[in-house]
Coordinates of C-alpha atoms in Angstrom, one line a residue:
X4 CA 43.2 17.9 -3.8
X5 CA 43.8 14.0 -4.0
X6 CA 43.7 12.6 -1.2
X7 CA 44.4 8.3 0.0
X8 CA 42.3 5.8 1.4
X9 CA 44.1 4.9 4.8
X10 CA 41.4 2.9 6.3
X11 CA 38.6 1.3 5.5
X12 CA 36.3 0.2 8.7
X13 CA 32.9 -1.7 8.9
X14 CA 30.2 0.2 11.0
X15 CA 29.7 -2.0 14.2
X16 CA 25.5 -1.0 14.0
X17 CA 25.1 -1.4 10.2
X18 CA 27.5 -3.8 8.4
X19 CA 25.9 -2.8 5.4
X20 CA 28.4 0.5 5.4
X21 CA 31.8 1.1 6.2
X22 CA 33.4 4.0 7.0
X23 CA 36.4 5.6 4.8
X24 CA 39.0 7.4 6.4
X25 CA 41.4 9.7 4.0
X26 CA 44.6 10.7 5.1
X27 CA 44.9 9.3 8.5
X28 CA 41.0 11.1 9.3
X29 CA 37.6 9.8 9.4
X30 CA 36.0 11.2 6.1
X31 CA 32.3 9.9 5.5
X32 CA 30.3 6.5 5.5
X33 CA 29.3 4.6 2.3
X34 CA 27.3 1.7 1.2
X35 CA 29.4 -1.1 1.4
X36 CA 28.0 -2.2 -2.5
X37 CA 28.8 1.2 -3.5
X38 CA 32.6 1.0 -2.3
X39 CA 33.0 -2.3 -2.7
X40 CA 35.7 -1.2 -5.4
X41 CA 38.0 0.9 -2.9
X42 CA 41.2 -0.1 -1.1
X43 CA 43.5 1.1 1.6
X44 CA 46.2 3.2 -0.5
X45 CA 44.0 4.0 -3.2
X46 CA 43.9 7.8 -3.8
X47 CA 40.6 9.3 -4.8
X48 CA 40.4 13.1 -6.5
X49 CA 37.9 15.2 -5.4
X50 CA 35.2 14.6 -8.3
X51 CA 35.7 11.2 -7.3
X52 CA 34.7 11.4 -3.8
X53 CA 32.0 13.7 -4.7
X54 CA 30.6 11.0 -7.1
X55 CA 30.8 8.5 -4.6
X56 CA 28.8 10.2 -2.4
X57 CA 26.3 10.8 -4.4
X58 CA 26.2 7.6 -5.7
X59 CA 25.9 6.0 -1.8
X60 CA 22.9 8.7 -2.0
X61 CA 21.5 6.9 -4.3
X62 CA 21.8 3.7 -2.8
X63 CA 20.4 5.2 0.4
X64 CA 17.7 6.2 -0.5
X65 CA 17.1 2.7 -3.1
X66 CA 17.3 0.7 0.3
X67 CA 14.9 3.4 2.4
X68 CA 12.3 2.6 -0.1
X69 CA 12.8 -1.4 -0.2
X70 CA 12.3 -1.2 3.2
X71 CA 8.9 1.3 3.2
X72 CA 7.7 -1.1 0.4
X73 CA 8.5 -4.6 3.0
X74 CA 5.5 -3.6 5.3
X75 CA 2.4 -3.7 2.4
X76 CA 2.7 -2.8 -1.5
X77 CA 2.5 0.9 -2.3
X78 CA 1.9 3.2 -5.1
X79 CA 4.4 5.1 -6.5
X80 CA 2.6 8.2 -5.1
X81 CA 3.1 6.9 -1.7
X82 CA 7.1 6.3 -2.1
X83 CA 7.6 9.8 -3.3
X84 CA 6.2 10.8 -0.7
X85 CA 8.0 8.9 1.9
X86 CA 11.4 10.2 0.0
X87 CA 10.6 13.3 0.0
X88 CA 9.5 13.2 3.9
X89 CA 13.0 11.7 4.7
X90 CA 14.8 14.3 2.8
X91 CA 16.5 13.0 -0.4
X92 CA 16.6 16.0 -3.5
X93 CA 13.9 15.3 -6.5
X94 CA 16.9 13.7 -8.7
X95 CA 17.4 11.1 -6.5
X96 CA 13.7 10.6 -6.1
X97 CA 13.1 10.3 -9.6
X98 CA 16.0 8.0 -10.3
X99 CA 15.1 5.8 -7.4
X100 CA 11.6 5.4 -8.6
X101 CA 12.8 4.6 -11.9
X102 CA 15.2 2.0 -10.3
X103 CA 12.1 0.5 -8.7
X104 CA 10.1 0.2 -11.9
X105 CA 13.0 -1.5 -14.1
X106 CA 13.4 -4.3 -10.8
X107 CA 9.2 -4.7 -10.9
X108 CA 9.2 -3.6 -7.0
X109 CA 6.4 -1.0 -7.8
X110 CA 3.7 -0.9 -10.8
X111 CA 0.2 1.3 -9.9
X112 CA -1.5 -1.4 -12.5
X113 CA -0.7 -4.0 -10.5
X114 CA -1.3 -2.3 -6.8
X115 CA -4.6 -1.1 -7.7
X116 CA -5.5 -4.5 -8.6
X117 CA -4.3 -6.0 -5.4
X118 CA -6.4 -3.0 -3.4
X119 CA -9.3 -3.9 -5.3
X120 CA -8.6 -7.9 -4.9
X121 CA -8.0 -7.1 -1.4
X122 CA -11.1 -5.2 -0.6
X123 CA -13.2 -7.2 -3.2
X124 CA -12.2 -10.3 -0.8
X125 CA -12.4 -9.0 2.9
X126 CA -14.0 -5.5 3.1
X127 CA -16.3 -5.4 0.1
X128 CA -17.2 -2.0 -0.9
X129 CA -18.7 0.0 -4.1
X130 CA -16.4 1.4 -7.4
X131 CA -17.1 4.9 -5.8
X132 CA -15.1 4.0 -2.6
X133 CA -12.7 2.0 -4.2
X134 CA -11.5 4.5 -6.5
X135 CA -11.9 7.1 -4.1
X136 CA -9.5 5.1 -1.7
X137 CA -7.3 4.4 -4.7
X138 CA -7.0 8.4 -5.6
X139 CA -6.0 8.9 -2.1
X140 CA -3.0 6.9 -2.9
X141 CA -2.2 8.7 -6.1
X142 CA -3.4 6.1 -8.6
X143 CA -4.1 8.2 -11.8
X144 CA -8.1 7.6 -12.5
X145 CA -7.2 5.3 -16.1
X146 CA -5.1 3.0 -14.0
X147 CA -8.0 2.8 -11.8
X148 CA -10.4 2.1 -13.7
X149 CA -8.8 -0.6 -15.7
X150 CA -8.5 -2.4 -12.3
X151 CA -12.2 -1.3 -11.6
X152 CA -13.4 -2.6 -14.7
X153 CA -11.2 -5.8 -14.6
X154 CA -11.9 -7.0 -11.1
X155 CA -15.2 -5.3 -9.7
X156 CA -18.9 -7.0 -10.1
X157 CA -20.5 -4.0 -8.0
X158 CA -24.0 -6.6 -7.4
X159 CA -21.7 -9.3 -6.1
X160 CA -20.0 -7.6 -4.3
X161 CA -23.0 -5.5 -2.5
X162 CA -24.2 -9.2 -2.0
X163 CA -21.2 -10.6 0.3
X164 CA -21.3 -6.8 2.0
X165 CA -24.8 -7.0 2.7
X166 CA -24.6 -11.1 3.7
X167 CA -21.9 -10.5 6.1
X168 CA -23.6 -7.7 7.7
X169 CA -27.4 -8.5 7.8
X170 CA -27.4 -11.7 10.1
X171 CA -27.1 -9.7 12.9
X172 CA -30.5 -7.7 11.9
X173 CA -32.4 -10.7 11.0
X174 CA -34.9 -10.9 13.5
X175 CA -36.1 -7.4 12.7
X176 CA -38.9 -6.3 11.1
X177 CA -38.3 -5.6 7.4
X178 CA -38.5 -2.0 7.4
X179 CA -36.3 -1.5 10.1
X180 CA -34.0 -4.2 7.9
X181 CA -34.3 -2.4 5.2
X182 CA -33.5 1.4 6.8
X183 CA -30.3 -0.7 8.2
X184 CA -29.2 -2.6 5.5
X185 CA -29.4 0.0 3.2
X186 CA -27.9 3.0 4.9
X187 CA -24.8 0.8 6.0
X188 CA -24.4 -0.2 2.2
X189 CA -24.6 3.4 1.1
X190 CA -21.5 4.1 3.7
X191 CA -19.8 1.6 1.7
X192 CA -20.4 2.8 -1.3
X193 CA -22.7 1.3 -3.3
X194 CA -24.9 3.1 -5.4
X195 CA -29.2 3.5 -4.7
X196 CA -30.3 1.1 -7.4
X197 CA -27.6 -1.6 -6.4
X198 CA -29.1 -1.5 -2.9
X199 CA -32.9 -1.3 -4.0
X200 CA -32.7 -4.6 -6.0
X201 CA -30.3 -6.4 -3.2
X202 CA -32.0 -5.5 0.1
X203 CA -34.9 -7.7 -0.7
X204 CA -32.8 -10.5 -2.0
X205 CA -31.1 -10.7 1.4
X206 CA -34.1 -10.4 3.6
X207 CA -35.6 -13.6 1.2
X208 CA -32.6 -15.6 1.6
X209 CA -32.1 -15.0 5.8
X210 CA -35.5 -15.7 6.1
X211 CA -35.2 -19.1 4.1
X212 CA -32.2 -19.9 6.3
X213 CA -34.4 -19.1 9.6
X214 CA -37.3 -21.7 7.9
X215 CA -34.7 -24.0 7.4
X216 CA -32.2 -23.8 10.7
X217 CA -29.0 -22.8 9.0
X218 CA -28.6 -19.5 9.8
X219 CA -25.0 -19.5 11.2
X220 CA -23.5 -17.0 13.6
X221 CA -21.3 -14.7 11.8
X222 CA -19.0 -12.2 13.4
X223 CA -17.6 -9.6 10.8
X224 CA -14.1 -8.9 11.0
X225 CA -12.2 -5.3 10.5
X226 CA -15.3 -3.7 10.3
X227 CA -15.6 0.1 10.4
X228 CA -16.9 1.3 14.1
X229 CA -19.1 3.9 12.5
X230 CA -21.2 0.6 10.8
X231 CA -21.7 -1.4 14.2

């Protein structure tokens, strides 16, 4: 049955949607892009209703993800997810992902890369954690290790880990360095020989800062409580 548009009210919380009201009663709230076509006295047929409701849907569910994806980047992984928590039906999902792709608001090439800067530059860790960290977030293992390969020197890396941890151990004996040193950079992932060919690297260049006076207090930040 047709039925005519006999109001058309903005939502007082969320001017982004407006309320449509068919034959003198309230019938259902839409996007305000998605009915930015209607007008009081316009008669709508069923299908047509139907499709605009799907179609605000849609829309709904475009603008839940914007806003998941305006606190960090994410993986497409994590955005199904989120959809799928919320409620919205696999179609929609699927098409809203898509929708996300064609505006280059998610890519996994480019968000591994980012975790990997990211980590590389603040929390450096081995390839075995990082792609462990990126499967987590249901980045497919070629993506992965394209950014791997493209952005990971695993020495250097180990290096600025084991810099930015071992001041604090510096006035220890070398063994005991060593036992410390190495068992933190395990935890982050590094592999034996990495560490093997590093630890006494370190130990040389904190003692040469000692010799020389410029050891400089360092305080690590966002570090894991299991490695204090």
């Amino acid at each position: 049955m047709d039925k005519q548009i006999t109001a058309l009210k903005i939502q007082k919380r969320n001017p982004n949607r407006i309320n449509v009201y068919l034959d003198g009663s309230y019938a259902f709230p839409i996007a305000r892009i998605v009915g930015a076509w209607l007008q009081i006295g316009q008669v709508l047929t069923e299908e047509k209703i139907a499709a605009l409701r799907t179609q605000d849907t849609k829309e709904v569910a475009f603008q839940r993800a914007l806003n998941f994806l305006s606190y960090r980047p994410r993986s497409e992984s994590e955005v199904l997810r989120k959809l799928t928590e919320i409620g919205f039906d696999e179609t929609v999902i699927a098409e809203t992902i898509e929708r996300l792709r064609r505006a280059n608001l998610i890519s996994d090439t480019q968000f591994a890369k980012e975790w990997v800067e990211n980590r590389s530059t603040f929390r450096p860790r081995g390839r075995r954690i990082l792609a462990l960290e990126l499967r987590q977030k249901g980045v497919a293992d070629d993506v992965i290790q394209e950014a791997l390969d493209e952005t990971v020197d695993e020495d250097e890396l180990a290096y600025q880990a084991a810099i930015q941890k071992s001041r604090r151990w510096a006035d220890l004996e070398y063994a005991a360095f060593r036992e410390r040193l190495s068992a933190y950079l395990m935890r982050r992932g590094f592999s034996y020989g990495t560490i093997s060919n590093l630890v006494q690297r370190v130990w040389s260049d904190l003692q040469e800062s000692r010799d020389t006076g410029t050891t400089a207090e360092h305080t690590e930040t966002g570090e894991d409580e299991n490695d204090r």
